[in-house]
Amino acid sequence: MAPVNAPQTARARARAELTVAIKDVARRHLAEHGASGLSLRAVARELGMASSAVYRYFASRDELLTALIVDSYDSLGAAVEAADAAWQKDAAAAGGGDLAERWLVACRAVRRWALDSPQEYALIYGSPVPGYRAPDDTIGPATRTPVVMAAALTEAAARGMFGSGGGVPLVPLPPGLAADMETLGPFFEGVPADAAARGIVAWTAVFGLVTFELFGQYDNVIAAREEFFDYAARALLLMVVMPNAGGV
Amino acid sequence: MAPVNAPQTARARARAELTVAIKDVARRHLAEHGASGLSLRAVARELGMASSAVYRYFASRDELLTALIVDSYDSLGAAVEAADAAWQKDAAAAGGGDLAERWLVACRAVRRWALDSPQEYALIYGSPVPGYRAPDDTIGPATRTPVVMAAALTEAAARGMFGSGGGVPLVPLPPGLAADMETLGPFFEGVPADAAARGIVAWTAVFGLVTFELFGQYDNVIAAREEFFDYAARALLLMVVMPNAGGV
DNA sequence: TGTACATCAGTGAACGCGCGTTCACTGATGTAC
DNA sequence: TGTACATCAGTGAACGCGCGTTCACTGATGTAC
């Protein structure tokens, strides 16, 4: 296998560039017409090439769509990771750092990204495209964001916020759910299973908030969007650490 | 204006029936091809009529879509109201009734309806149809479900679960959000503004849960769907009454 | 009750459009000797 | 370094399809007198 930075042939370089260009145009079309309105012909037209030429780069419309989905997950994941890295830097400087802040920073990064790229958000968290089945390539990129959000929890556990009991659930989980949490153990090291389950609820809820805001369910309901989102994110965090929250 | 049950002319009756038939077929097509794949021509074809004939019933594709959206909101609202009415009947018989149960019953009704009619759910809570703007007729029907969910909260307030302080927020809200909650006052009689705000978070989160389950975000994550949903709904309720939750 | 007219449902052809995908081809770029 | 061949990008025409919407029309139903 050639080294990553091997001198590319002109052909290979051109190919890589056009692949990116096609995706860029497709992304813009997505933003204007939605996923089901994405057309290979329109993309080709805008790039000034024959529609058949696009088939040298993507074998079908679905394959182009998959590439956009993977890119979107990656883009969101990178944004959240960057926000978390910034928090970690500050925390290291301050010798510790506020975990609630860490959670909030991740939540805000999700919301920011979604507001900045609403159609990409809709592509990955909105209604599934009818007749399209996402291949397994999307799983990895899709995991990046929840992993960061889980990190705040595991650090909370490391700091002993869930009590020295360690793995003993503070609220018993029904058996099937307990088994699920067992499987997810690696993502929640040291976190009691019931708190981890609530963590998944909180993760879900954050995307619920963003979805409602973006898809118009808050029109005529909530005007102070940012204030509400922050308040909600904080309340959800309290829900996760709930049994210890007596004095909060 | 004619009385509601006035003897209709044959023409009027036929019109009403065909209107329903068109919507029924359209709903089925929706379930198979999604909102953007809904085609007037295909609906007409299945009904054995000329595609132009549909225009006697709906002035455009968008108008048909609006009718389906209104129907969907109404269908969900009716399901949740029915579940709540059943709870109220039991509660009256038992002389009170468990409010947590009331909340749970409403949440489950939302989920059940969504699992039974996934494309209708996607139509109203999924990605907006590109180029389609929902008219104001949808607002009323859209309100039915949150109204029921808010009822559990107001009854909790009536029972004094938020303390005798009444309207005094237990956690201060930022000013813009406080103003929003002021506006929403009628829906949350007697409920402290901060608890009402958390109520909106919980409402949002429930739909977030349903959306994640339905749109595949829990694939390979949560297998015990029902157990998880119930657990989540309970945790969210505790979040709403949080400041009093010390012993729960 | 009977007739004359107005209303309405439904037809079928047409307009003008865009789509995904295939295929035989030309000409440029890359590679092996 | 130079030549011969293989690979690949891009073209343009074509296939076969479906769509929303309009329009002039026929014939049935409803209504006013």
XYZ file of C-alpha atoms (C1' of nucleotides) in Angstrom:
562
model
C 0.000 0.000 0.000
C 1.270 3.447 -0.882
C 2.134 5.843 1.929
C -0.562 8.368 2.728
C 1.308 11.290 1.296
C 2.675 9.524 -1.743
C 2.994 11.848 -4.707
C -0.328 11.397 -6.490
C -0.673 11.250 -10.199
C -2.471 14.200 -11.748
C -5.320 11.879 -12.514
C -5.720 10.764 -8.915
C -5.555 14.332 -7.685
C -8.167 15.462 -10.178
C -10.367 12.570 -9.158
C -10.140 13.426 -5.477
C -10.899 17.060 -6.182
C -13.902 16.365 -8.363
C -15.251 13.901 -5.818
C -15.178 16.660 -3.244
C -16.664 19.168 -5.679
C -19.560 16.851 -6.466
C -20.274 16.364 -2.790
C -20.089 20.099 -2.159
C -22.602 20.887 -4.850
C -24.794 17.991 -3.721
C -24.681 19.303 -0.169
C -25.869 22.691 -1.361
C -28.679 21.155 -3.368
C -29.628 19.146 -0.313
C -29.930 22.369 1.652
C -32.273 23.803 -0.953
C -34.432 20.878 -1.967
C -34.053 18.257 0.730
C -32.782 14.723 0.444
C -35.519 13.400 -1.821
C -35.001 16.349 -4.148
C -31.337 15.599 -4.616
C -30.741 14.973 -8.314
C -27.613 13.636 -9.977
C -28.513 15.463 -13.154
C -28.870 18.794 -11.404
C -25.536 18.345 -9.680
C -23.861 17.439 -12.960
C -25.492 20.407 -14.677
C -24.151 22.818 -12.093
C -20.680 21.374 -12.479
C -20.931 21.745 -16.244
C -20.455 18.091 -16.938
C -22.571 15.392 -18.551
C -24.856 13.656 -16.103
C -23.343 10.346 -17.071
C -19.913 11.538 -15.949
C -20.993 11.570 -12.327
C -21.219 7.799 -12.541
C -17.434 7.652 -12.725
C -17.464 8.965 -9.137
C -20.579 7.525 -7.551
C -22.168 4.352 -8.793
C -25.659 5.596 -8.057
C -27.695 8.312 -6.420
C -27.863 6.245 -3.247
C -24.108 5.985 -3.064
C -23.800 9.757 -3.261
C -26.393 10.043 -0.540
C -24.493 7.634 1.657
C -21.335 9.684 1.211
C -23.227 12.801 2.293
C -24.630 11.014 5.327
C -21.209 9.798 6.397
C -19.792 13.287 5.887
C -22.598 14.793 7.951
C -22.065 12.459 10.877
C -18.378 13.176 10.673
C -18.899 16.899 10.472
C -21.147 16.902 13.530
C -18.815 14.550 15.374
C -15.836 16.752 14.621
C -17.670 19.859 15.818
C -18.623 18.254 19.105
C -15.156 16.778 19.584
C -13.604 20.180 18.953
C -15.877 21.821 21.508
C -15.015 19.130 24.022
C -11.313 19.443 23.333
C -11.547 23.163 23.991
C -13.253 22.470 27.297
C -10.585 19.942 28.213
C -7.855 22.446 27.514
C -9.500 25.035 29.745
C -10.188 22.420 32.389
C -6.597 21.271 32.423
C -5.460 24.864 32.832
C -7.925 25.374 35.670
C -6.998 22.052 37.232
C -10.298 20.206 37.018
C -13.123 21.989 35.313
C -16.867 22.044 35.726
C -18.478 18.871 34.419
C -21.874 20.503 34.005
C -20.109 22.987 31.767
C -18.588 20.147 29.800
C -22.006 18.658 29.153
C -23.421 22.038 28.230
C -20.594 22.727 25.825
C -21.231 19.453 24.002
C -24.982 20.093 23.838
C -24.464 23.577 22.485
C -22.078 22.269 19.865
C -24.759 19.884 18.633
C -27.316 22.675 18.441
C -24.948 25.113 16.754
C -23.996 22.613 14.113
C -27.638 21.761 13.482
C -28.663 25.401 13.123
C -25.759 25.991 10.768
C -26.505 22.965 8.578
C -30.195 22.211 8.984
C -30.540 19.987 5.930
C -27.547 17.910 6.877
C -29.091 17.544 10.296
C -32.396 16.543 8.733
C -30.527 14.054 6.577
C -29.162 12.137 9.543
C -31.723 12.803 12.268
C -34.889 13.476 10.249
C -37.246 11.083 8.526
C -35.445 8.249 6.782
C -35.309 8.678 3.027
C -37.943 6.281 1.656
C -36.438 3.327 -0.127
C -32.971 4.116 1.141
C -31.233 1.864 3.614
C -28.088 3.225 5.229
C -25.153 0.816 4.969
C -22.950 -0.066 7.906
C -20.314 2.532 6.979
C -22.462 5.091 8.776
C -22.279 3.415 12.190
C -18.770 4.514 13.070
C -19.216 8.200 12.248
C -22.629 8.170 13.944
C -20.994 7.079 17.176
C -18.599 9.985 17.530
C -21.086 12.424 19.028
C -22.631 10.159 21.680
C -19.145 9.071 22.695
C -18.224 12.641 23.596
C -21.476 13.115 25.462
C -20.864 9.931 27.415
C -17.403 11.163 28.369
C -18.848 13.768 30.717
C -20.635 10.950 32.510
C -17.634 8.692 32.845
C -15.606 11.564 34.208
C -18.356 12.243 36.711
C -18.039 8.621 37.749
C -14.274 8.925 37.983
C -14.763 11.832 40.346
C -16.981 9.703 42.527
C -20.159 11.630 41.803
C -22.189 8.445 41.685
C -21.081 7.270 45.111
C -18.361 4.818 46.028
C -20.747 1.900 45.438
C -19.499 1.847 41.875
C -21.533 -0.434 39.701
C -24.545 -0.833 41.984
C -27.605 0.717 40.352
C -29.325 3.247 42.563
C -32.634 2.500 40.882
C -33.226 -1.063 39.696
C -33.555 -1.468 35.951
C -35.922 -3.934 34.304
C -34.023 -7.012 33.117
C -33.991 -6.342 29.369
C -32.785 -2.805 29.832
C -30.179 -3.969 32.337
C -28.871 -6.374 29.694
C -28.699 -3.545 27.150
C -26.729 -1.397 29.551
C -24.402 -4.322 30.200
C -23.635 -4.390 26.478
C -23.029 -0.651 26.438
C -20.738 -0.931 29.449
C -17.549 0.074 27.592
C -19.030 3.487 26.839
C -19.931 4.116 30.467
C -17.001 2.953 32.538
C -17.689 3.255 36.240
C -21.136 4.738 35.716
C -23.998 2.935 37.466
C -26.255 1.276 34.924
C -29.319 3.317 35.834
C -27.430 6.599 35.460
C -26.067 5.415 32.133
C -29.603 4.638 31.015
C -30.655 8.130 31.997
C -27.627 9.362 30.088
C -29.076 7.811 26.960
C -32.361 9.486 27.741
C -30.564 12.814 28.044
C -28.650 12.253 24.810
C -31.925 11.468 23.068
C -33.631 14.462 24.614
C -30.949 16.858 23.399
C -31.590 15.756 19.838
C -35.307 15.969 20.513
C -34.840 19.591 21.521
C -32.834 20.397 18.431
C -35.298 18.582 16.206
C -38.297 20.387 17.667
C -36.575 23.745 17.311
C -35.410 23.085 13.780
C -38.584 21.463 12.498
C -40.864 24.203 13.746
C -42.582 22.627 16.742
C -41.586 25.579 18.915
C -43.056 28.188 16.595
C -45.477 30.259 18.658
C -44.384 28.367 21.771
C -40.819 29.205 22.703
C -39.218 32.444 21.553
C -36.141 32.456 23.787
C -34.608 29.506 22.017
C -31.113 29.721 23.386
C -32.170 30.307 26.972
C -34.600 27.439 26.768
C -32.055 25.088 25.291
C -29.505 25.831 27.989
C -32.118 25.463 30.687
C -33.222 22.162 29.199
C -29.684 20.827 28.892
C -29.042 21.629 32.539
C -32.297 20.047 33.667
C -31.461 16.907 31.704
C -28.050 16.702 33.307
C -29.670 16.932 36.743
C -31.977 14.135 35.680
C -28.994 11.935 34.950
C -27.352 12.473 38.341
C -30.799 12.658 39.892
C -30.503 10.417 42.947
C -27.670 12.559 44.240
C -29.298 15.815 43.299
C -31.066 16.415 46.581
C -29.455 19.761 47.276
C -29.031 21.055 43.737
C -76.547 27.179 7.750
C -77.966 23.694 7.443
C -78.135 21.557 10.558
C -75.300 19.095 10.892
C -77.416 16.062 10.105
C -79.432 17.617 7.328
C -80.359 15.078 4.667
C -77.549 15.390 2.182
C -78.021 15.282 -1.525
C -76.615 12.212 -3.227
C -74.003 14.440 -4.776
C -72.847 15.818 -1.434
C -72.689 12.358 0.052
C -70.694 11.024 -2.865
C -68.351 13.975 -2.590
C -67.749 13.386 1.117
C -67.120 9.706 0.528
C -64.697 10.200 -2.314
C -62.835 12.846 -0.333
C -62.302 10.285 2.405
C -61.386 7.587 -0.119
C -58.759 9.830 -1.704
C -57.232 10.556 1.674
C -57.237 6.878 2.611
C -55.388 5.890 -0.513
C -53.024 8.832 -0.127
C -52.307 7.793 3.441
C -51.408 4.309 2.266
C -49.134 5.674 -0.430
C -47.544 7.884 2.177
C -46.783 4.812 4.262
C -45.076 3.170 1.305
C -43.219 5.989 -0.391
C -43.000 8.807 2.121
C -44.315 12.332 1.861
C -42.177 13.448 -1.041
C -43.185 10.341 -2.981
C -46.878 11.085 -2.661
C -48.275 11.452 -6.170
C -51.711 12.682 -7.169
C -51.548 10.621 -10.328
C -50.774 7.419 -8.456
C -53.645 8.019 -6.062
C -56.035 8.696 -8.943
C -54.812 5.594 -10.747
C -55.501 3.391 -7.771
C -58.992 4.844 -7.464
C -59.597 4.193 -11.151
C -60.212 7.803 -12.006
C -58.562 10.350 -14.251
C -55.793 12.237 -12.508
C -57.502 15.490 -13.350
C -60.601 14.410 -11.402
C -58.723 14.632 -8.113
C -58.562 18.375 -8.661
C -62.298 18.549 -7.992
C -61.442 17.509 -4.418
C -58.071 19.024 -3.683
C -56.832 22.080 -5.474
C -53.246 20.842 -5.467
C -50.892 18.256 -4.115
C -50.007 20.558 -1.245
C -53.633 20.848 -0.232
C -53.948 17.083 -0.062
C -50.803 16.977 2.007
C -52.176 19.565 4.388
C -55.326 17.497 4.828
C -53.219 14.459 5.689
C -51.181 16.467 8.166
C -54.278 17.784 9.901
C -55.729 14.272 10.006
C -52.522 12.903 11.475
C -52.392 15.478 14.251
C -56.029 14.777 14.970
C -55.513 11.041 14.947
C -52.628 11.269 17.402
C -54.502 13.783 19.540
C -57.550 11.550 19.678
C -55.459 8.526 20.660
C -53.792 10.396 23.495
C -57.072 11.923 24.644
C -58.703 8.505 24.672
C -55.885 7.059 26.755
C -56.171 9.958 29.159
C -59.949 9.608 29.379
C -59.525 5.950 30.277
C -57.120 6.914 33.028
C -59.516 9.546 34.310
C -62.309 7.006 34.466
C -60.173 4.600 36.470
C -58.916 7.407 38.653
C -62.433 8.600 39.419
C -63.403 5.055 40.359
C -60.356 4.755 42.590
C -60.920 8.198 44.039
C -57.793 9.999 42.930
C -55.402 8.033 40.799
C -51.655 7.997 40.332
C -50.422 11.040 38.447
C -47.213 9.326 37.407
C -49.418 6.699 35.833
C -51.364 9.401 34.033
C -48.189 10.774 32.511
C -46.995 7.326 31.575
C -50.298 6.472 29.942
C -50.126 9.578 27.760
C -46.502 8.895 26.788
C -47.292 5.317 25.879
C -50.222 6.434 23.766
C -47.901 8.685 21.769
C -45.450 5.858 21.225
C -48.107 3.311 20.337
C -49.662 5.609 17.777
C -46.278 6.361 16.268
C -45.325 2.697 15.971
C -48.694 1.964 14.396
C -48.490 4.780 11.849
C -44.816 5.530 11.334
C -45.188 7.499 8.119
C -47.910 9.679 9.557
C -45.627 10.297 12.506
C -42.788 11.144 10.148
C -45.118 13.463 8.280
C -45.792 15.626 11.324
C -42.657 15.153 13.427
C -40.052 14.289 10.810
C -38.161 16.507 8.414
C -40.322 19.217 6.912
C -41.323 18.504 3.322
C -39.081 20.772 1.217
C -40.970 23.591 -0.416
C -44.047 22.931 1.662
C -45.187 25.398 4.287
C -47.886 24.203 6.694
C -50.831 26.609 6.895
C -52.331 27.747 10.184
C -55.068 25.094 10.088
C -52.552 22.675 11.535
C -51.966 24.610 14.752
C -55.178 23.601 16.508
C -54.880 19.853 15.908
C -51.182 19.993 16.753
C -52.044 21.368 20.176
C -54.256 18.503 21.317
C -51.451 16.174 22.388
C -49.371 18.642 24.431
C -52.552 19.835 26.114
C -53.193 16.361 27.487
C -49.604 16.005 28.590
C -49.786 19.349 30.372
C -52.923 18.234 32.206
C -50.959 15.808 34.351
C -48.817 18.745 35.444
C -51.686 21.063 36.289
C -53.321 18.331 38.304
C -50.069 17.807 40.145
C -50.152 21.514 40.938
C -53.775 21.271 42.064
C -52.741 18.555 44.467
C -50.083 20.821 45.891
C -47.146 18.782 44.631
C -45.200 21.920 43.790
C -45.490 23.345 47.291
C -47.935 25.900 48.614
C -45.811 28.719 47.255
C -47.851 28.502 44.082
C -46.372 30.595 41.335
C -42.921 31.160 42.810
C -40.313 29.494 40.627
C -38.098 27.116 42.565
C -35.281 27.712 40.115
C -35.013 31.168 38.561
C -35.572 31.278 34.818
C -33.670 33.582 32.497
C -35.811 36.570 31.526
C -36.722 35.610 27.954
C -37.746 32.126 28.967
C -39.729 33.522 31.900
C -41.636 35.706 29.443
C -42.348 32.689 27.233
C -43.705 30.772 30.193
C -45.826 33.751 31.113
C -47.446 33.525 27.676
C -47.991 29.800 28.074
C -49.557 30.359 31.507
C -53.057 29.209 30.516
C -51.757 25.745 29.731
C -50.033 25.408 33.086
C -52.422 26.767 35.669
C -50.924 26.749 39.126
C -47.666 25.189 37.934
C -44.507 27.109 38.829
C -42.903 28.547 35.721
C -39.702 26.550 36.079
C -41.587 23.262 36.419
C -43.689 24.184 33.395
C -40.503 24.839 31.443
C -39.232 21.413 32.439
C -42.595 20.074 31.384
C -41.908 21.348 27.893
C -38.516 19.704 28.029
C -40.164 16.429 29.007
C -42.778 16.743 26.262
C -40.002 17.355 23.767
C -37.957 14.479 25.116
C -40.819 12.010 24.744
C -41.029 12.831 21.058
C -37.267 12.633 20.882
C -37.442 9.101 22.248
C -40.110 8.071 19.776
C -38.230 9.679 16.914
C -34.962 7.959 17.785
C -36.687 4.604 18.093
C -38.632 5.000 14.886
C -35.851 6.479 12.796
C -33.331 3.826 13.726
C -30.970 5.614 16.106
C -31.425 2.861 18.680
C -30.499 0.060 16.308
C -27.640 -1.873 17.926
C -28.008 0.298 21.032
C -31.264 -0.429 22.822
C -33.054 -3.721 22.324
C -35.546 -3.540 25.208
C -37.467 -0.743 23.591
C -40.549 -0.804 25.749
C -38.690 -1.090 29.026
C -36.399 1.702 28.049
C -39.233 3.966 26.995
C -41.102 3.466 30.259
C -37.943 4.023 32.242
C -37.233 7.184 30.274
C -40.759 8.526 30.694
C -40.546 8.021 34.442
C -37.136 9.666 34.657
C -38.411 12.640 32.686
C -41.377 13.020 35.012
C -39.019 13.039 37.978
C -37.028 15.723 36.207
C -40.125 17.885 36.008
C -40.936 17.635 39.713
C -37.223 17.518 40.427
C -36.799 19.968 43.315
C -39.234 17.916 45.364
C -37.820 14.603 44.280
C -35.389 14.177 47.164
C -36.941 10.990 48.476
C -38.314 9.521 45.288
C -95.487 17.662 -10.847
C -92.858 19.218 -14.935
C -89.742 21.839 -17.329
C -85.482 24.884 -18.188
C -81.412 26.103 -16.618
C -77.308 26.063 -13.671
C -74.091 23.493 -11.270
C -70.903 20.096 -10.739
C -68.088 15.470 -11.362
C -65.445 13.246 -14.243
C -62.900 12.448 -18.924
C -58.978 12.249 -21.874
C -55.630 14.571 -24.296
C -52.027 17.634 -23.967
C -48.072 20.710 -22.170
C -43.692 20.869 -20.485
C -40.853 19.134 -17.401
C -37.159 16.325 -14.879
C -35.388 12.069 -13.492
C -31.770 7.712 -13.079
C -29.248 4.906 -15.738
C -26.954 2.696 -19.918
C -23.992 2.561 -23.828
C -20.754 3.075 -27.563
C -17.488 6.480 -28.315
C -13.220 9.738 -28.123
C -9.220 11.437 -26.325
C -6.177 12.179 -22.573
C -3.236 10.176 -18.886
C -0.430 6.509 -16.888
C 2.613 2.312 -17.135
C 5.674 -1.479 -18.619
C 9.279 -2.504 -21.310
C 14.235 8.407 -22.932
C 10.820 6.592 -26.219
C 7.314 3.758 -27.742
C 3.029 0.624 -27.396
C -0.584 -0.524 -24.918
C -3.935 -0.289 -21.122
C -6.588 2.426 -18.232
C -9.625 5.849 -17.235
C -12.573 10.460 -17.507
C -15.851 12.501 -19.869
C -19.359 12.965 -23.906
C -23.841 12.975 -25.941
C -27.643 10.506 -27.356
C -31.051 7.505 -25.998
C -34.470 4.570 -23.146
C -38.355 4.583 -20.494
C -40.436 6.550 -16.987
C -43.468 9.566 -13.916
C -44.912 13.929 -12.468
C -48.388 18.336 -11.562
C -51.473 20.951 -13.776
C -54.663 22.895 -17.473
C -58.435 22.777 -20.621
C -62.420 22.032 -23.484
C -65.760 18.637 -23.232
C -69.858 15.443 -21.866
C -73.349 13.926 -19.097
C -75.456 13.497 -14.738
C -77.480 15.776 -10.619
C -79.791 19.586 -8.305
C -82.798 23.795 -8.155
C -86.087 27.552 -9.174
C -90.191 28.550 -11.079
